[in-house]
XYZ file of C-alpha atoms in Angstrom:
559
model
C 116.556 98.033 137.561
C 116.013 102.301 136.777
C 114.049 105.157 135.287
C 114.481 108.045 133.591
C 112.274 110.416 131.419
C 113.290 111.397 127.647
C 111.814 114.472 125.950
C 114.623 114.757 123.206
C 113.225 117.429 120.454
C 110.089 116.722 121.521
C 109.182 113.800 118.790
C 109.329 110.878 121.243
C 105.943 109.799 120.511
C 106.867 106.160 121.328
C 109.187 103.453 121.417
C 107.977 99.801 121.288
C 104.271 98.116 122.717
C 102.601 99.782 125.074
C 101.800 97.064 127.687
C 98.624 100.062 129.610
C 97.128 102.116 128.233
C 94.809 105.208 130.002
C 91.684 104.210 128.656
C 89.285 107.270 129.844
C 92.605 109.854 129.254
C 93.346 108.487 125.605
C 88.843 108.081 124.626
C 89.126 112.069 125.723
C 91.903 112.401 123.100
C 90.507 110.644 119.743
C 91.479 107.042 120.328
C 93.758 104.073 120.327
C 92.041 102.734 117.091
C 91.876 103.820 113.492
C 88.815 103.716 111.344
C 90.737 101.190 109.037
C 91.536 98.219 109.066
C 94.716 99.070 107.310
C 96.426 100.614 110.266
C 94.639 97.422 112.545
C 96.117 95.058 110.333
C 99.253 94.672 111.449
C 99.804 93.537 115.116
C 103.866 94.021 115.068
C 103.799 97.095 113.311
C 100.734 99.956 113.686
C 99.656 98.245 117.984
C 103.688 98.368 118.861
C 104.250 101.574 116.848
C 100.534 103.269 115.530
C 98.306 103.031 118.019
C 100.736 104.938 120.506
C 101.759 106.877 117.501
C 97.630 107.209 116.774
C 97.000 107.734 120.774
C 101.089 110.330 120.171
C 99.432 112.072 116.934
C 95.740 113.865 118.397
C 97.586 114.169 121.268
C 100.407 116.261 119.873
C 97.526 118.082 118.212
C 96.077 118.652 120.881
C 99.368 119.942 123.141
C 99.630 117.982 125.044
C 103.301 116.128 126.366
C 103.703 112.247 125.797
C 106.760 111.757 128.526
C 109.085 107.964 127.972
C 109.906 106.591 131.495
C 112.218 103.725 129.953
C 113.028 100.284 133.049
C 115.883 98.661 132.009
C 116.233 95.958 134.085
C 117.616 93.542 132.016
C 118.838 92.904 128.279
C 117.195 91.663 125.551
C 117.056 89.174 122.443
C 116.217 89.814 119.011
C 117.085 88.261 116.311
C 120.402 87.227 114.375
C 119.247 85.219 111.002
C 118.880 86.588 108.119
C 115.804 85.962 107.195
C 114.591 86.913 110.456
C 115.984 90.024 110.281
C 115.179 90.878 107.002
C 111.317 90.405 107.138
C 111.525 92.412 111.258
C 112.989 95.006 108.450
C 110.503 94.444 105.881
C 107.086 94.905 108.131
C 108.706 98.364 109.822
C 109.304 99.252 106.525
C 105.712 98.615 105.439
C 103.782 100.175 108.410
C 106.636 103.654 107.699
C 105.150 103.505 103.468
C 101.281 103.215 105.681
C 102.847 106.892 107.938
C 103.273 108.788 105.691
C 100.002 108.195 104.358
C 98.041 109.027 107.089
C 96.319 111.700 107.937
C 98.075 112.459 111.652
C 101.746 112.713 109.798
C 99.806 115.246 107.142
C 98.176 117.345 109.988
C 101.006 117.089 112.350
C 103.949 118.561 109.916
C 100.792 121.949 109.350
C 101.132 122.079 112.804
C 104.694 121.511 113.998
C 106.678 125.021 113.864
C 109.415 124.104 110.785
C 112.638 122.706 113.845
C 109.717 120.396 115.450
C 109.089 119.145 111.590
C 112.520 118.561 110.969
C 112.926 116.051 113.903
C 108.768 114.945 113.623
C 110.162 113.546 110.224
C 113.551 112.326 111.051
C 112.376 110.691 114.197
C 109.208 108.396 111.668
C 109.358 108.210 108.302
C 112.759 110.372 107.099
C 114.979 107.286 107.300
C 113.586 105.501 104.201
C 111.742 108.066 102.310
C 115.856 109.119 102.732
C 117.066 105.680 101.965
C 114.291 105.146 98.998
C 116.140 108.353 97.306
C 119.238 106.258 97.540
C 117.674 103.423 95.644
C 115.984 105.809 92.723
C 118.988 107.463 92.455
C 121.656 104.855 91.054
C 118.295 104.019 89.140
C 118.462 106.929 87.433
C 121.855 107.555 87.329
C 122.375 104.106 85.714
C 119.607 104.797 83.117
C 121.177 108.878 82.376
C 124.184 107.005 81.670
C 122.376 104.847 79.240
C 121.040 107.308 77.750
C 123.881 109.358 76.549
C 125.730 106.563 75.433
C 122.511 104.945 72.813
C 121.609 108.452 71.895
C 125.351 109.426 70.639
C 125.964 112.512 73.629
C 128.668 111.133 74.359
C 130.629 110.166 72.025
C 130.074 113.091 70.981
C 131.282 114.525 74.334
C 134.188 112.263 73.488
C 135.847 114.449 70.594
C 135.542 118.077 73.011
C 139.536 117.906 74.324
C 138.656 120.356 76.787
C 135.372 117.858 78.447
C 138.383 114.634 77.377
C 141.634 116.301 79.696
C 139.731 117.924 82.340
C 142.013 117.378 84.469
C 140.444 118.582 87.174
C 137.402 117.276 86.676
C 138.990 113.756 87.411
C 140.448 114.813 90.609
C 136.878 116.128 91.105
C 135.355 112.689 90.287
C 137.758 110.749 92.322
C 137.143 112.705 95.729
C 133.646 112.531 95.456
C 133.997 108.747 94.750
C 135.149 108.120 98.676
C 132.098 109.914 100.300
C 130.047 107.715 97.655
C 132.076 104.101 98.606
C 131.004 104.914 102.257
C 134.088 106.593 104.074
C 132.938 109.491 105.378
C 129.768 108.112 106.606
C 132.454 105.672 108.805
C 133.746 108.371 110.463
C 131.088 109.518 113.279
C 130.990 105.537 114.356
C 134.901 105.349 114.337
C 135.217 108.497 116.798
C 132.479 107.030 119.233
C 134.570 104.210 119.726
C 137.570 106.339 119.307
C 136.610 108.593 123.131
C 135.026 105.707 124.893
C 138.089 103.164 123.601
C 140.745 105.088 122.638
C 141.101 105.782 118.519
C 143.536 101.981 118.167
C 140.341 99.910 119.448
C 138.088 102.026 116.324
C 139.970 101.233 114.051
C 140.303 97.489 114.946
C 136.993 97.088 114.841
C 136.472 98.879 111.640
C 138.587 97.268 109.730
C 136.834 93.428 111.734
C 133.825 94.304 110.837
C 135.143 94.497 106.894
C 135.977 91.655 107.091
C 132.828 90.078 108.316
C 131.280 91.667 105.877
C 129.122 94.281 107.050
C 129.124 96.296 104.417
C 127.238 94.156 102.788
C 124.112 93.529 104.704
C 124.138 97.057 105.354
C 123.325 97.239 102.045
C 121.055 94.401 101.451
C 119.062 96.191 104.063
C 118.919 98.928 102.622
C 117.455 97.022 99.240
C 114.165 95.545 102.049
C 113.306 98.855 102.790
C 113.527 100.545 100.332
C 111.670 97.817 98.437
C 108.538 97.632 100.871
C 108.276 101.254 101.433
C 108.081 101.947 98.569
C 105.732 98.698 96.987
C 103.447 100.000 100.216
C 103.928 104.919 98.742
C 102.461 103.076 95.490
C 99.671 100.079 96.092
C 99.822 99.772 100.650
C 98.620 96.287 101.597
C 100.691 96.230 104.134
C 100.403 92.877 105.961
C 102.110 91.134 108.592
C 105.081 88.333 108.035
C 105.913 86.526 111.450
C 109.858 86.484 112.329
C 109.811 84.008 115.352
C 111.741 83.583 118.533
C 113.888 80.635 116.933
C 117.611 79.691 117.225
C 118.467 80.480 114.137
C 121.850 77.716 113.617
C 120.128 76.421 110.117
C 120.456 76.270 106.783
C 117.727 77.951 104.779
C 117.104 76.104 101.225
C 118.125 78.145 98.136
C 113.828 77.929 97.688
C 113.451 80.378 100.701
C 115.626 82.337 100.343
C 114.202 82.289 96.459
C 110.813 83.558 97.435
C 111.742 85.321 100.363
C 114.460 87.673 98.054
C 113.676 87.777 94.705
C 111.356 90.249 93.752
C 112.912 93.112 96.839
C 116.423 92.099 95.407
C 116.843 89.806 92.503
C 114.600 91.444 90.127
C 116.556 94.911 90.858
C 120.475 93.305 91.208
C 119.996 91.885 87.589
C 118.107 94.961 86.056
C 121.353 97.316 87.935
C 123.799 93.925 86.172
C 121.953 94.664 82.555
C 122.359 98.265 83.205
C 126.290 97.873 83.566
C 126.903 95.881 80.919
C 126.016 97.570 77.913
C 127.411 100.220 79.993
C 130.370 99.694 79.513
C 129.655 97.677 75.849
C 128.137 100.933 74.425
C 129.669 104.115 76.650
C 131.951 106.202 75.184
C 134.137 106.854 78.457
C 136.305 110.622 77.905
C 137.253 110.606 81.687
C 140.653 107.264 81.470
C 139.765 103.231 83.436
C 140.056 104.573 86.441
C 137.406 106.971 86.913
C 134.763 104.767 85.508
C 136.035 101.885 88.228
C 135.651 104.610 90.906
C 132.227 105.709 89.836
C 130.273 102.494 89.020
C 132.480 100.179 91.965
C 130.561 100.942 94.346
C 126.991 100.150 92.296
C 128.868 96.431 91.363
C 129.385 96.108 94.838
C 125.609 96.791 95.233
C 124.847 94.776 92.127
C 126.936 91.565 93.450
C 124.963 91.937 97.382
C 121.540 91.791 95.872
C 122.428 88.853 94.149
C 124.361 86.717 96.464
C 123.648 88.159 100.518
C 121.155 86.112 100.525
C 123.769 83.417 100.182
C 126.622 84.147 102.189
C 124.873 84.727 105.311
C 122.955 81.652 104.943
C 124.514 78.820 107.370
C 126.631 75.836 105.065
C 125.894 78.063 102.552
C 128.505 76.614 100.925
C 128.879 72.880 101.656
C 127.922 70.725 98.337
C 125.446 68.128 99.171
C 123.692 70.921 100.696
C 123.601 72.808 96.703
C 122.776 69.407 95.287
C 119.255 69.172 98.374
C 118.467 72.721 97.710
C 118.071 72.391 93.889
C 116.955 68.812 94.438
C 113.586 70.381 95.860
C 114.003 74.162 94.171
C 113.113 72.156 91.049
C 109.968 70.380 92.824
C 108.989 74.037 94.088
C 109.088 75.692 90.387
C 107.757 72.517 88.308
C 104.785 71.577 90.778
C 101.421 72.997 89.875
C 99.090 75.652 92.821
C 95.416 75.580 92.497
C 92.942 76.089 95.503
C 95.175 74.854 99.398
C 98.534 74.327 98.389
C 100.461 77.421 99.717
C 103.138 79.686 98.417
C 105.465 76.877 100.258
C 105.369 73.808 98.178
C 104.280 75.861 94.415
C 105.710 78.320 92.115
C 102.471 78.965 91.309
C 101.084 79.754 94.710
C 103.623 81.945 95.534
C 103.293 84.248 91.833
C 99.896 84.777 92.932
C 99.971 85.159 96.484
C 103.765 88.157 95.450
C 101.645 90.042 92.961
C 98.526 89.615 95.403
C 98.746 93.042 96.329
C 98.023 95.059 92.981
C 94.700 93.460 93.478
C 94.298 96.431 96.109
C 95.826 98.307 94.237
C 94.485 101.916 92.862
C 93.839 103.569 89.697
C 97.348 105.535 90.508
C 98.709 102.627 91.826
C 98.436 101.102 88.450
C 98.711 103.510 86.265
C 102.698 103.950 87.948
C 103.098 100.959 87.786
C 102.642 100.772 84.201
C 104.439 103.790 83.435
C 107.355 102.192 84.716
C 107.105 99.575 83.672
C 107.874 101.038 79.996
C 111.543 102.481 80.757
C 111.802 98.027 79.389
C 110.422 99.025 75.780
C 112.785 102.287 76.397
C 115.350 100.764 76.311
C 115.476 98.032 73.615
C 114.664 100.931 71.438
C 118.468 102.315 72.030
C 119.753 98.898 71.342
C 118.290 97.835 68.078
C 119.971 100.431 66.850
C 123.032 99.705 67.457
C 122.899 96.332 66.240
C 125.795 96.388 63.183
C 123.443 94.425 60.567
C 121.082 98.119 61.416
C 123.517 100.390 61.582
C 123.039 102.447 58.695
C 119.687 102.856 59.075
C 117.274 105.252 61.553
C 113.779 103.372 59.830
C 111.544 103.246 62.732
C 110.518 99.805 60.831
C 113.527 98.023 63.471
C 112.306 99.281 66.254
C 108.672 96.949 64.220
C 111.395 94.175 63.455
C 112.262 94.323 66.819
C 108.549 93.165 68.480
C 107.830 91.609 65.252
C 110.848 88.581 66.337
C 109.725 89.161 70.872
C 106.212 88.354 69.215
C 107.549 85.205 67.305
C 109.400 83.414 69.878
C 106.326 84.306 72.492
C 104.127 82.108 70.326
C 106.959 79.702 69.884
C 106.925 79.434 73.613
C 102.945 79.006 73.725
C 103.079 76.583 71.265
C 106.352 74.637 72.303
C 103.190 75.037 76.360
C 100.610 73.071 74.957
C 101.959 71.028 72.779
C 104.075 69.560 75.762
C 100.901 69.461 78.098
C 98.653 67.902 74.740
C 101.224 65.357 73.223
C 104.011 64.150 75.508
C 102.650 61.556 77.208
C 100.634 59.780 74.177
C 102.637 61.581 71.052
C 105.509 61.996 72.927
C 108.424 61.347 69.832
C 106.265 63.664 67.465
C 106.676 66.454 69.888
C 109.795 65.423 70.547
C 109.845 66.087 67.022
C 108.349 69.590 66.799
C 111.175 71.041 69.284
C 113.989 69.604 67.567
C 113.030 71.649 63.994
C 112.681 74.959 66.088
C 116.261 73.948 67.159
C 117.286 72.983 64.394
C 115.787 76.211 62.683
C 116.838 78.615 65.263
C 120.343 77.424 64.549
C 120.031 77.785 60.848
C 118.365 81.038 61.320
C 121.140 82.775 63.184
C 124.167 80.930 61.217
C 123.131 83.089 57.835
C 122.639 85.847 59.761
C 126.156 85.597 60.719
C 126.993 84.434 57.099
C 125.097 86.441 54.853
C 124.785 89.929 57.026
C 127.262 89.884 58.778
C 125.961 89.319 62.677
C 128.632 89.392 65.288
C 128.744 87.313 68.993
C 128.380 91.087 70.178
C 125.199 91.546 67.877
C 124.256 87.825 69.974
C 124.192 89.369 73.553
C 122.772 93.025 72.354
C 120.092 90.986 70.916
C 119.696 88.901 74.368
C 120.253 91.263 76.486
C 117.250 93.336 74.140
C 115.164 91.055 74.790
C 115.209 89.555 77.706
C 114.207 93.210 80.009
C 111.340 94.163 77.833
C 109.868 90.198 77.568
C 110.261 90.951 81.864
C 107.931 95.306 80.925
C 105.514 92.631 78.913
C 105.102 90.092 82.743
C 104.751 93.503 84.702
C 101.773 94.989 82.691
C 100.325 91.464 82.616
C 100.547 91.646 86.372
C 99.264 95.339 86.444
C 96.165 94.309 84.218
C 95.258 91.316 85.809
C 92.118 91.769 86.040
C 91.223 92.369 82.236
C 93.771 89.167 80.858
C 92.790 87.132 83.301
C 89.204 86.465 81.569
C 90.693 85.745 78.066
C 93.648 82.496 77.109
C 96.406 84.514 77.006
C 96.699 84.262 80.922
C 97.804 81.161 80.792
C 100.625 82.651 78.023
C 102.151 85.550 81.028
C 102.688 82.338 83.452
C 104.075 80.054 80.825
C 106.733 82.715 80.255
C 106.927 83.955 84.554
C 108.093 80.938 84.452
C 110.569 80.581 82.551
C 112.048 83.752 83.717
C 111.754 82.117 86.902
C 114.078 78.866 86.830
C 116.561 81.701 84.509
C 116.406 84.354 87.119
C 117.761 80.282 89.411
C 119.935 79.623 87.305
C 121.866 82.812 87.023
C 122.085 82.685 91.170
C 123.026 79.525 91.568
C 125.579 78.551 89.404
C 128.100 80.469 91.073
C 126.803 79.247 94.750
C 127.219 75.914 93.345
C 131.032 76.631 91.594
C 132.044 78.110 94.795
C 130.773 75.383 96.637
C 133.252 73.023 94.926
C 135.462 74.250 96.755
C 135.815 72.949 100.706
C 137.669 76.214 102.480
C 135.151 77.947 101.327
C 132.040 76.988 103.350
C 135.241 76.885 106.648
C 136.115 80.793 105.538
C 132.664 81.431 105.811
C 132.152 80.168 108.543
C 134.668 80.611 110.804
C 134.416 85.183 109.777
C 131.584 85.534 109.257
C 129.920 84.164 113.197
C 130.888 84.295 116.136
C 133.214 81.658 117.626
C 129.645 80.902 120.206
C 127.489 80.813 116.527
C 129.942 78.535 114.482
C 130.583 75.995 117.430
C 126.605 75.206 117.239
C 126.836 75.370 113.929
C 129.514 72.368 114.554
C 127.041 70.735 116.817
C 124.563 70.859 114.635
C 125.873 69.564 111.693
C 127.510 66.387 114.052
C 123.015 65.854 115.196
C 122.002 66.252 111.994
C 124.102 63.233 110.801
C 123.409 61.392 113.896
C 120.039 61.009 112.770
C 120.429 60.026 109.493
C 122.274 57.871 110.114
C 119.504 56.592 112.900
C 117.089 57.186 110.432
C 119.029 55.351 107.741
C 119.294 52.230 110.110
C 115.903 52.328 111.149
C 114.690 51.636 107.775
C 117.442 49.252 107.044
């Protein structure tokens, strides 16, 4: 066992949990706690980081030095399951969001010299802020390209020969795509491993990392950090998340993954997927197919990672029997009613209420920002409705108003069906089925008339669905932000019913590809062999054997 002293950049405040504090020393320098229940809320974030950060911040502001003594005796094993790692990164990202808004960072930023301030930024909140900017850049890029495509500017550029045949631009875009994919970022790792163990070993380890889907893991982790850091900046409310220290060779249920990643990854991944599909339909690409693929392939990779990484890194994630059990459990969870004493793990309603609970404690600026960000779905709908073949010859604002009228009719029918199911399905089941059947036949007749008379195409039907679905989600986000006002009215029940419908649709979109792959037995074997090491694979096989024996014993006991 040995120790060493570290004073890198003059900003190495503290790392890890403090075991002993010099109470009298820190009391004379501001103490180790703050007068805020939020800062003292999370033991892991603030006791491990902020208590020491606070004392170190105060010591540093008084021109003191904080030395770091580290004693290395044994290695420490950390969490190895994706869910545990994600929860750990979530609470650390939320803690950095609280630090970003703290007065300590503000004061240090004004009192440090330039180079020490950069070091402080890099070693504390800079990594999370850069991650947030990276994801926001993807959103701005896609919405900007969609604006060019829907407004007609890109079509105008396509008609200019100087831009269409610009070979230098195509070469620059192709070179930029190499950086965008991330190969350049892997060079420092290759150089470090090459100098330590040889470049052949470095290249083989790099290839092995790609085969074990390391880019998938780190891209998924990017979404976790961005969501919780950004949400904390907007609304505050960082909270402790228990990660556990158990052995993680177990299969996480679909409902567990859905609860954990629905808002942080799944919703954002589906939104980016819709934007890419709409741009593919209406985009007039003027750089050629190859350049288009090089630019959008990384975004499609991010979409696929955010949607399906939890199932790729889930042990036994593609076993058919597990898939059947997961679907039954998810249906039971999504249909259970919430209430007092019902945990979020037992009912979708309880989870949904807890999921946007942070909005209750948000300020006026946070609520206003949430509403303004939700308006992007309405602007997106405005751009799509004028690209239908039946509205190609008119630019009247009545077309946009008609689209909203159709949305309200659909919402009214959903509300009527929900009320009818609650009041008529028990005593007047036949009448309820007749009403639902007549509504379905009416919609089918309207579609047939539009196709036959108004020359509506299949493309128009797809565009209508792509326009209406995000608009309804924007209405949900605004209703959740205005919950204190809406909950007092009858409209809140409709909001809950609409939210449940969206959850069902998103669950089916995620579950269908996973169930399809589970049909093929080799997918599960490939996942176990490639993603996990030999010891983990052996432990997974042992857990299957023990699980099978316990099931046989329970069945024999029942007999």
